[in-house]
mmCIF file of C-alpha atoms and ligand atoms in Angstrom:
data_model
loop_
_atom_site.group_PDB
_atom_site.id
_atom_site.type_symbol
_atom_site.label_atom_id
_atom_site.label_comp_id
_atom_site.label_asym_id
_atom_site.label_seq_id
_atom_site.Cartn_x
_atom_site.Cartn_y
_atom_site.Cartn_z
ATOM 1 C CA UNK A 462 152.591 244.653 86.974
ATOM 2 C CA UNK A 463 155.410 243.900 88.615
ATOM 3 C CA UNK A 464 159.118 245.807 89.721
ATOM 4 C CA UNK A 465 162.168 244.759 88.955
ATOM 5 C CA UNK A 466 165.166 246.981 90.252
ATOM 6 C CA UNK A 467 167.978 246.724 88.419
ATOM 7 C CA UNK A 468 171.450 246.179 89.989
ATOM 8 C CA UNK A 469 173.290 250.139 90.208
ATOM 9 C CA UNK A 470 176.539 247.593 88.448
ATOM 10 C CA UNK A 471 174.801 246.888 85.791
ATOM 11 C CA UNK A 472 175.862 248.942 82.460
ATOM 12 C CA UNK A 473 174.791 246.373 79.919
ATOM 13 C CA UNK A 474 171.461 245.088 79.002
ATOM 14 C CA UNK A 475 171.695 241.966 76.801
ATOM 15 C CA UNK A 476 168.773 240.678 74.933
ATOM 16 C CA UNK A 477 167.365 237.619 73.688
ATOM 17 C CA UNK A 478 165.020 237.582 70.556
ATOM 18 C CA UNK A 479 162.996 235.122 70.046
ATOM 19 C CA UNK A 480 160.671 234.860 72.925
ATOM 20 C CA UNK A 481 162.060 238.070 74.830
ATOM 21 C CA UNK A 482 161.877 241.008 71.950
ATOM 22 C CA UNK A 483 159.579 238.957 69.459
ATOM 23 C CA UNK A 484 156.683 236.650 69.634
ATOM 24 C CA UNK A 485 158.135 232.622 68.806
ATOM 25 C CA UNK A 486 155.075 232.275 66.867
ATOM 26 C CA UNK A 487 156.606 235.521 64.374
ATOM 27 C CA UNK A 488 160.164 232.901 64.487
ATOM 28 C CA UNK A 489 157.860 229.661 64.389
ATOM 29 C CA UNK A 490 155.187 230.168 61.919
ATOM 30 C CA UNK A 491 156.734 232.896 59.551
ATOM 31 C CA UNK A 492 160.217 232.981 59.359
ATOM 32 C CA UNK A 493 161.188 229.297 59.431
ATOM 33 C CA UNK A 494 158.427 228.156 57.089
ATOM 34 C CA UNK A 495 159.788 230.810 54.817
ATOM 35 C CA UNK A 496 163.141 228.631 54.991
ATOM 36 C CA UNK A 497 161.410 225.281 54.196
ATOM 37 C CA UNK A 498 159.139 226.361 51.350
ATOM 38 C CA UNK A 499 162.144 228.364 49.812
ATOM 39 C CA UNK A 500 165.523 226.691 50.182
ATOM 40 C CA UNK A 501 165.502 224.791 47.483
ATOM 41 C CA UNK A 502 165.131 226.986 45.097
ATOM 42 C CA UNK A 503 167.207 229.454 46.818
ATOM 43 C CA UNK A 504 170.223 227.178 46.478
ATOM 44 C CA UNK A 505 169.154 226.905 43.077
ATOM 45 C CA UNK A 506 168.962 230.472 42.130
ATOM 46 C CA UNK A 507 172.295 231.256 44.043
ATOM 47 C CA UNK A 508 174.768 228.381 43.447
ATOM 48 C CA UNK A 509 177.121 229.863 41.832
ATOM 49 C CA UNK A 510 177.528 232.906 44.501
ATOM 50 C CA UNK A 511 180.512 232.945 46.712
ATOM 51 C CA UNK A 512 178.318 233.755 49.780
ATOM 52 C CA UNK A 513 176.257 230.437 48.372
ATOM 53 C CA UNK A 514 179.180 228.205 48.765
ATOM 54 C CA UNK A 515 180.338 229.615 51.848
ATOM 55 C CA UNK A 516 177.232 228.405 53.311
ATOM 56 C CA UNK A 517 177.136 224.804 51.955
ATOM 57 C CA UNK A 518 180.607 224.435 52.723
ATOM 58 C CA UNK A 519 179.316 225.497 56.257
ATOM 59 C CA UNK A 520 176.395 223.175 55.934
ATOM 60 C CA UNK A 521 178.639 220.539 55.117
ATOM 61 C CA UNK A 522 181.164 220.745 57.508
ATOM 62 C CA UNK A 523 178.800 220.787 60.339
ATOM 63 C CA UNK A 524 176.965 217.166 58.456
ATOM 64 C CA UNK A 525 180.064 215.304 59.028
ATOM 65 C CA UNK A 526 180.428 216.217 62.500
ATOM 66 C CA UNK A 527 176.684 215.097 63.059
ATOM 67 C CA UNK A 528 177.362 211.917 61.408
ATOM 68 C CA UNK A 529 176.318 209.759 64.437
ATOM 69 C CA UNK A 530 173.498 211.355 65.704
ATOM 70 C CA UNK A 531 170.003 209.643 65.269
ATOM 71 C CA UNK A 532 168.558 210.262 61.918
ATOM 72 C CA UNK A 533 171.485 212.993 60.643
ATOM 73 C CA UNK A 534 171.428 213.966 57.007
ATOM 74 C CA UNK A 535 174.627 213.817 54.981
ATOM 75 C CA UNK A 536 176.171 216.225 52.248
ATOM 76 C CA UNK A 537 177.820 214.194 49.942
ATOM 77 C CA UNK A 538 180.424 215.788 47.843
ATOM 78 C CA UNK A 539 179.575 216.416 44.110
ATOM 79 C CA UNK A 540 180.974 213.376 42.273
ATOM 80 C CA UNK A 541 181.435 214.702 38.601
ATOM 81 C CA UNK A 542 179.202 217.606 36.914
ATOM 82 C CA UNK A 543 175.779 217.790 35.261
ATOM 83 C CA UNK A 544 172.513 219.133 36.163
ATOM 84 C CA UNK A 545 171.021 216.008 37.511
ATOM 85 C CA UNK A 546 174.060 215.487 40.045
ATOM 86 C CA UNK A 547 173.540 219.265 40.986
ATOM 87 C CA UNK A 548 169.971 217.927 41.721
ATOM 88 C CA UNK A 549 171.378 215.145 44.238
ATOM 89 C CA UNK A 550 173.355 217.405 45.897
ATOM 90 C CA UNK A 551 171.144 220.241 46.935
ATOM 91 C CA UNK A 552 168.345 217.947 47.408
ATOM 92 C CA UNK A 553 170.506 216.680 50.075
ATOM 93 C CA UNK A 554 171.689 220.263 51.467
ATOM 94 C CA UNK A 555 167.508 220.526 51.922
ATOM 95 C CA UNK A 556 167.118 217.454 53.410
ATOM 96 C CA UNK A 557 169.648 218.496 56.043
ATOM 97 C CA UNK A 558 168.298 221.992 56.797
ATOM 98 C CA UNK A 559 164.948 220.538 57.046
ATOM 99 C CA UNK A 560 166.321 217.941 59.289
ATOM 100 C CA UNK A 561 168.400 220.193 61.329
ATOM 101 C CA UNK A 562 164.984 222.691 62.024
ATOM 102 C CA UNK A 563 162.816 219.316 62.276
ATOM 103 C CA UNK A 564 165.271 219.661 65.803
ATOM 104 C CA UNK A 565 165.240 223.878 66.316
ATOM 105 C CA UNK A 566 168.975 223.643 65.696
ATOM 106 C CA UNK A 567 170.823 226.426 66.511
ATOM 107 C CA UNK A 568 174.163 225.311 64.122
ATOM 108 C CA UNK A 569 176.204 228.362 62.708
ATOM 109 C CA UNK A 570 175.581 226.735 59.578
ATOM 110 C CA UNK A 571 172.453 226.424 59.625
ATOM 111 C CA UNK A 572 171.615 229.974 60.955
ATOM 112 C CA UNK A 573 173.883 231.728 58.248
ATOM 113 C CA UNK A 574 172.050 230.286 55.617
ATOM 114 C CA UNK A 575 168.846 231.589 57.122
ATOM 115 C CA UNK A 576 170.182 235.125 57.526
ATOM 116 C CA UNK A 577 171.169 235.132 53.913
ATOM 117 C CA UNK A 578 167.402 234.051 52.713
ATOM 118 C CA UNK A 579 165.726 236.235 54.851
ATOM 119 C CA UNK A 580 167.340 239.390 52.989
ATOM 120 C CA UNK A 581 164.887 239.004 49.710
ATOM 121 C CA UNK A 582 162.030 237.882 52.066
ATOM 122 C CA UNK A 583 162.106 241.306 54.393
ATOM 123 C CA UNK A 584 163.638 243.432 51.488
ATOM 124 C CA UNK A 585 160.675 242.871 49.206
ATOM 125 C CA UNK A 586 157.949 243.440 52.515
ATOM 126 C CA UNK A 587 157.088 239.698 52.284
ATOM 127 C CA UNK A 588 157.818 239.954 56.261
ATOM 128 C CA UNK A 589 158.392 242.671 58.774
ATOM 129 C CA UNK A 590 160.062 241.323 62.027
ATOM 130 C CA UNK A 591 157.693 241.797 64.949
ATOM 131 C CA UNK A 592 158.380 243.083 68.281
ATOM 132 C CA UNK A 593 156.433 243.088 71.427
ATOM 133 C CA UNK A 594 155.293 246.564 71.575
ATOM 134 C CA UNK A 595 157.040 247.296 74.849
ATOM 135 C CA UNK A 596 160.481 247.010 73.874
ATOM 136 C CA UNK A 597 161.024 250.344 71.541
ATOM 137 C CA UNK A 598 159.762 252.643 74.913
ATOM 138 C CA UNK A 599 161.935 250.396 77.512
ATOM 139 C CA UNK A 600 164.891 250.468 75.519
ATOM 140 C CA UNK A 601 164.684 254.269 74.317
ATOM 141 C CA UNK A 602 164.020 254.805 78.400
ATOM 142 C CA UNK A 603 167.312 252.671 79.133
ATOM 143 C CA UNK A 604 169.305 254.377 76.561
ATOM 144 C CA UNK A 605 168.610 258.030 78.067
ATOM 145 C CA UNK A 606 169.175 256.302 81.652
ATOM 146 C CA UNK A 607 172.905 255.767 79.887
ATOM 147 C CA UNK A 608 172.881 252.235 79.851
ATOM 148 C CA UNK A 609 174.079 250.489 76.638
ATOM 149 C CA UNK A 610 172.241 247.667 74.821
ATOM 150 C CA UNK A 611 173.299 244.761 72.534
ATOM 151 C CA UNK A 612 170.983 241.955 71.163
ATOM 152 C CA UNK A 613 172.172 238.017 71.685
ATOM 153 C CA UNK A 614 170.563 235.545 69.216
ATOM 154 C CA UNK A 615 171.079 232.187 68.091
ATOM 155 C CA UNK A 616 170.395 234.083 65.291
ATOM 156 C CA UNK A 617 172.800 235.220 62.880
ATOM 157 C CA UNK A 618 173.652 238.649 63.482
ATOM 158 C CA UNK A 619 172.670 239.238 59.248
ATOM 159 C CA UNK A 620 169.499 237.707 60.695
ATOM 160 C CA UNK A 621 169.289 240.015 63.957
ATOM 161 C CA UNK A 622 169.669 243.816 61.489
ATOM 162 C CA UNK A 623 167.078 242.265 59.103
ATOM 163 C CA UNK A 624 164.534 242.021 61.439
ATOM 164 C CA UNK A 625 165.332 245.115 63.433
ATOM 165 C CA UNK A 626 165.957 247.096 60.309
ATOM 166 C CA UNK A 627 162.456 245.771 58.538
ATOM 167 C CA UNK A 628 160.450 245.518 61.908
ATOM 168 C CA UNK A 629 156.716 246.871 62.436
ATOM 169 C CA UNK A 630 158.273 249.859 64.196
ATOM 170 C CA UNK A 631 160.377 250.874 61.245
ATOM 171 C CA UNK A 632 164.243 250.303 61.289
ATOM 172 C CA UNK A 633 165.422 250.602 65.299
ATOM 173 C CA UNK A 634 168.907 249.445 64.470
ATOM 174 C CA UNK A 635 170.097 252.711 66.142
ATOM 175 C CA UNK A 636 168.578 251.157 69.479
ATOM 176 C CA UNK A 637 171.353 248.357 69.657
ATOM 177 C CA UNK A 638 175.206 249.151 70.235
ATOM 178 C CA UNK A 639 176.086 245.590 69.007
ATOM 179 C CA UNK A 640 174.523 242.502 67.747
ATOM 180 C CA UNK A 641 176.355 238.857 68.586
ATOM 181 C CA UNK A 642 175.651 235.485 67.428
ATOM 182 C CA UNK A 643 177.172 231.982 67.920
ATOM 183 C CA UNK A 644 179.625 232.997 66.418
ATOM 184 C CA UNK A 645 180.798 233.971 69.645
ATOM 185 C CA UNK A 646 179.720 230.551 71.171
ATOM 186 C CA UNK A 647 176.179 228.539 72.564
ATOM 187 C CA UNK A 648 173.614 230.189 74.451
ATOM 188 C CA UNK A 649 173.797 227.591 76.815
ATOM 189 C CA UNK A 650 178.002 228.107 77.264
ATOM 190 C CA UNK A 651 178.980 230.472 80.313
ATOM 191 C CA UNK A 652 181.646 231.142 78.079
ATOM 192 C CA UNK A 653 180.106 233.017 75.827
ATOM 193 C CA UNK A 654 178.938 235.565 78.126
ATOM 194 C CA UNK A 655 182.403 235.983 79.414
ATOM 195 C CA UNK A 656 183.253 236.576 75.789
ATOM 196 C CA UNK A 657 180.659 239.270 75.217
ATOM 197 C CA UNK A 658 181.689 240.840 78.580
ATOM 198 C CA UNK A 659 185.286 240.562 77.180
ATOM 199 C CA UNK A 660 183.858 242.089 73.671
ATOM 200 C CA UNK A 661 182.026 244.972 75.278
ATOM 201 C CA UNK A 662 185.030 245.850 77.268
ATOM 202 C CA UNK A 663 182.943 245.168 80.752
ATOM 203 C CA UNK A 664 182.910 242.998 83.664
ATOM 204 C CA UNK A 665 180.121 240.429 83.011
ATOM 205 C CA UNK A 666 178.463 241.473 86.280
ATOM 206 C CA UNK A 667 178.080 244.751 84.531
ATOM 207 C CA UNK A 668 175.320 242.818 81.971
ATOM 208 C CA UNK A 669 171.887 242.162 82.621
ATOM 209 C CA UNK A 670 170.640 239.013 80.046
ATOM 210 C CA UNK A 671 167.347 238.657 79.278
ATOM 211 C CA UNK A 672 166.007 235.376 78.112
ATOM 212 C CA UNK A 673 163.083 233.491 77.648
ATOM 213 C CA UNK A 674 165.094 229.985 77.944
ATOM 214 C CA UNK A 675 166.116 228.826 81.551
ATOM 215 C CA UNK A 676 169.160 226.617 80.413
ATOM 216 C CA UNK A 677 170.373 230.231 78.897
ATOM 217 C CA UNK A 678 169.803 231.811 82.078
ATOM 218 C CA UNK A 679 171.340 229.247 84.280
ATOM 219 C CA UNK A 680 174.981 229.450 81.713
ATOM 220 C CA UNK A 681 174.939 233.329 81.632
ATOM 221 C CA UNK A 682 174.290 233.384 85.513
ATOM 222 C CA UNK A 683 177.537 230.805 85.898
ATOM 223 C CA UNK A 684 179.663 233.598 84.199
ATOM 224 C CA UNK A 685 178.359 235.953 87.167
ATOM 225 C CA UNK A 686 176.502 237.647 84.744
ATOM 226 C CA UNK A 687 172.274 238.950 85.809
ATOM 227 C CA UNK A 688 169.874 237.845 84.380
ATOM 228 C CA UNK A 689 166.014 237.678 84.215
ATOM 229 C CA UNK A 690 163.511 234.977 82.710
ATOM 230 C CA UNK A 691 161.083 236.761 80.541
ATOM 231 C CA UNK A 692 157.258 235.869 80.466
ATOM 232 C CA UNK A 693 155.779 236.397 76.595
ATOM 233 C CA UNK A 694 152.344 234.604 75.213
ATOM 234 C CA UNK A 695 153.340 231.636 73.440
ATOM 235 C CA UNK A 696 156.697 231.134 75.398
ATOM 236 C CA UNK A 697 157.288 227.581 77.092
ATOM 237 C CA UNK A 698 156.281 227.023 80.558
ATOM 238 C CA UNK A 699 158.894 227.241 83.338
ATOM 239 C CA UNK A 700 158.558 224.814 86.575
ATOM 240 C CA UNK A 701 157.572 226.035 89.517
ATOM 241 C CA UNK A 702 161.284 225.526 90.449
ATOM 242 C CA UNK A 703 162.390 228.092 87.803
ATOM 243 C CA UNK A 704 159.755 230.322 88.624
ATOM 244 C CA UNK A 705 160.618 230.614 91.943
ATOM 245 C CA UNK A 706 164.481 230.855 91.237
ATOM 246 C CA UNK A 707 164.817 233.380 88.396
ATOM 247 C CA UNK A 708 163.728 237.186 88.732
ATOM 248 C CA UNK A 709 160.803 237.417 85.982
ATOM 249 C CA UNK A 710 159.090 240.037 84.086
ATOM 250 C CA UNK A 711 156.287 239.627 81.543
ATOM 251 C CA UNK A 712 157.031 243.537 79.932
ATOM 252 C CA UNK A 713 160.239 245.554 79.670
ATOM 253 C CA UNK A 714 158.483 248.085 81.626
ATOM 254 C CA UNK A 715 158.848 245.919 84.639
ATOM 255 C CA UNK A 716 162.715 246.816 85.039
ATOM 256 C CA UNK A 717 163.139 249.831 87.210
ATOM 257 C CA UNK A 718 167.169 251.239 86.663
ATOM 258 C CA UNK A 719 168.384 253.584 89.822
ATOM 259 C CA UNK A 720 168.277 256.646 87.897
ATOM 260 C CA UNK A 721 164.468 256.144 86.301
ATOM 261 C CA UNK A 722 162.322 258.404 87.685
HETATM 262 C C1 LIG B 1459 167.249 236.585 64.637
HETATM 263 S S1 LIG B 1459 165.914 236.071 63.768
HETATM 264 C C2 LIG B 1459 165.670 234.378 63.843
HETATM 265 C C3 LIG B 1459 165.627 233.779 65.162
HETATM 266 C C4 LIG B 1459 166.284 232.446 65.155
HETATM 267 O O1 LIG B 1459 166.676 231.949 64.108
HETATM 268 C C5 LIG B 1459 166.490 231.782 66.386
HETATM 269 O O2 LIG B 1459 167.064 230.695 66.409
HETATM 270 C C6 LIG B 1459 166.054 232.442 67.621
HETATM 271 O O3 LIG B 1459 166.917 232.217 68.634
HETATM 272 P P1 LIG B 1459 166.961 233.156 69.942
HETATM 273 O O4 LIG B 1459 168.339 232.922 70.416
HETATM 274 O O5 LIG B 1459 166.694 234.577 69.551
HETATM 275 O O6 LIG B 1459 165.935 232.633 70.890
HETATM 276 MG MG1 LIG B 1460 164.810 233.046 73.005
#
């Protein structure tokens, strides 16, 4: 097992999810199949709900500004009323969420909708988000050491409390002082971590990211903000290039903070 020390600046640790607290293959083979076996009948269940049109409006919106990339699925507009032009329409909405995770999009749009369909699937027990069985001790061990800890997912943040709240440890919401989303901007945008630094009321070289995804790395480290690669079964390879340029650990256990004992 490896060390890694912690810079004393650092007041912030910011994590990823999938890949860094939570297995891809939890993301991969449970929650997003959950999407495409369910959406349609989701949208048919809940048309009529405010939240519902929120998130086709969303869906919408982001189909037009897709409209030239290769194979992008448009929402056409309903064109008169009637079940069967219902039918067209959210046959279409499906096509497009299918489409966009064909790619692993990370849209707003699309990952609003999938925080809203999760509720029913983790309230009922149908799925309890996992986590890698390190993170509950490191972060309870980081939280006594003073240091403050927020969660950064392409996920929505609905998405994020869902699976902390329903997880195999039990709820550990009360681990995380603050969830964000892109609704704050990319993953791959320095910006954004300005913005979080800027949201959190710190200097960005007070946060330490961890990631699984170099490109995430390389935007958070442009902001001056730390950051570490994170090793988990199932994760994408790095090159030997990132391997020998990021600080990595393969536990949370590996981080050592100046006041650990
Ligand atoms: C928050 S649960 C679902 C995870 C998800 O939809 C996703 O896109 C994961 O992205 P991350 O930024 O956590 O790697
Ligand atoms: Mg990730």
């Amino acid at each position: 097992m490896g060390v890694l020390p912690v810079p004393a600046e650092v007041r912030a640790i910011l994590l990823d999810i999938e890949g860094t607290t939570t297995p891809i293959a939890f993301v991969q083979e449970t929650l997003f199949p959950y999407i495409k076996d369910n959406v349609k009948e989701y949208l048919r269940a809940h048309w009529e709900e405010e939240e519902c049109q929120r998130d086709v409006g969303l869906l919408r919106k982001q189909a037009q500004e897709d409209s030239s990339l290769d194979g992008a699925v448009p929402i056409p507009l309903e064109s008169g009323s009637g079940e069967e032009e219902l039918e067209r329409i959210i046959q279409a909405i499906v096509d497009n969420v299918h489409w966009q995770m064909s790619l692993d999009r990370k849209t707003t749009a699309l990952k609003q909708l999938q925080g809203h369909m999760w509720r029913a699937a983790y309230a009922t027990g149908h799925v309890k988000g996992e986590i890698f069985e390190d993170v509950v001790p490191a972060i309870r061990k980081w939280r006594e050491a003073g240091m403050k800890v927020y969660i950064y997912s392409s996920g929505s943040v609905e998405a994020q409390k869902l699976l902390f709240g329903y997880s195999t440890e039990g709820d550990i919401l009360e681990l995380f002082d603050g969830h964000f989303d892109t609704k704050i901007g990319p993953k791959v945008e320095s910006e954004s971590y300005r913005r979080i630094a800027a949201s959190i009321g710190c200097a960005t070289n007070n946060i330490l990211f961890l990631t699984d995804v170099p490109r995430e790395a390389n935007a958070a480290e442009e902001a001056d903000t730390h950051v570490a690669v994170v090793i988990r079964p199932g994760n994408a390879g790095l090159t030997d290039d990132e391997k020998s340029y990021y600080s990595l650990i393969s536990s949370f256990t590996e981080l050592f903070l100046p006041s650990s004992t």
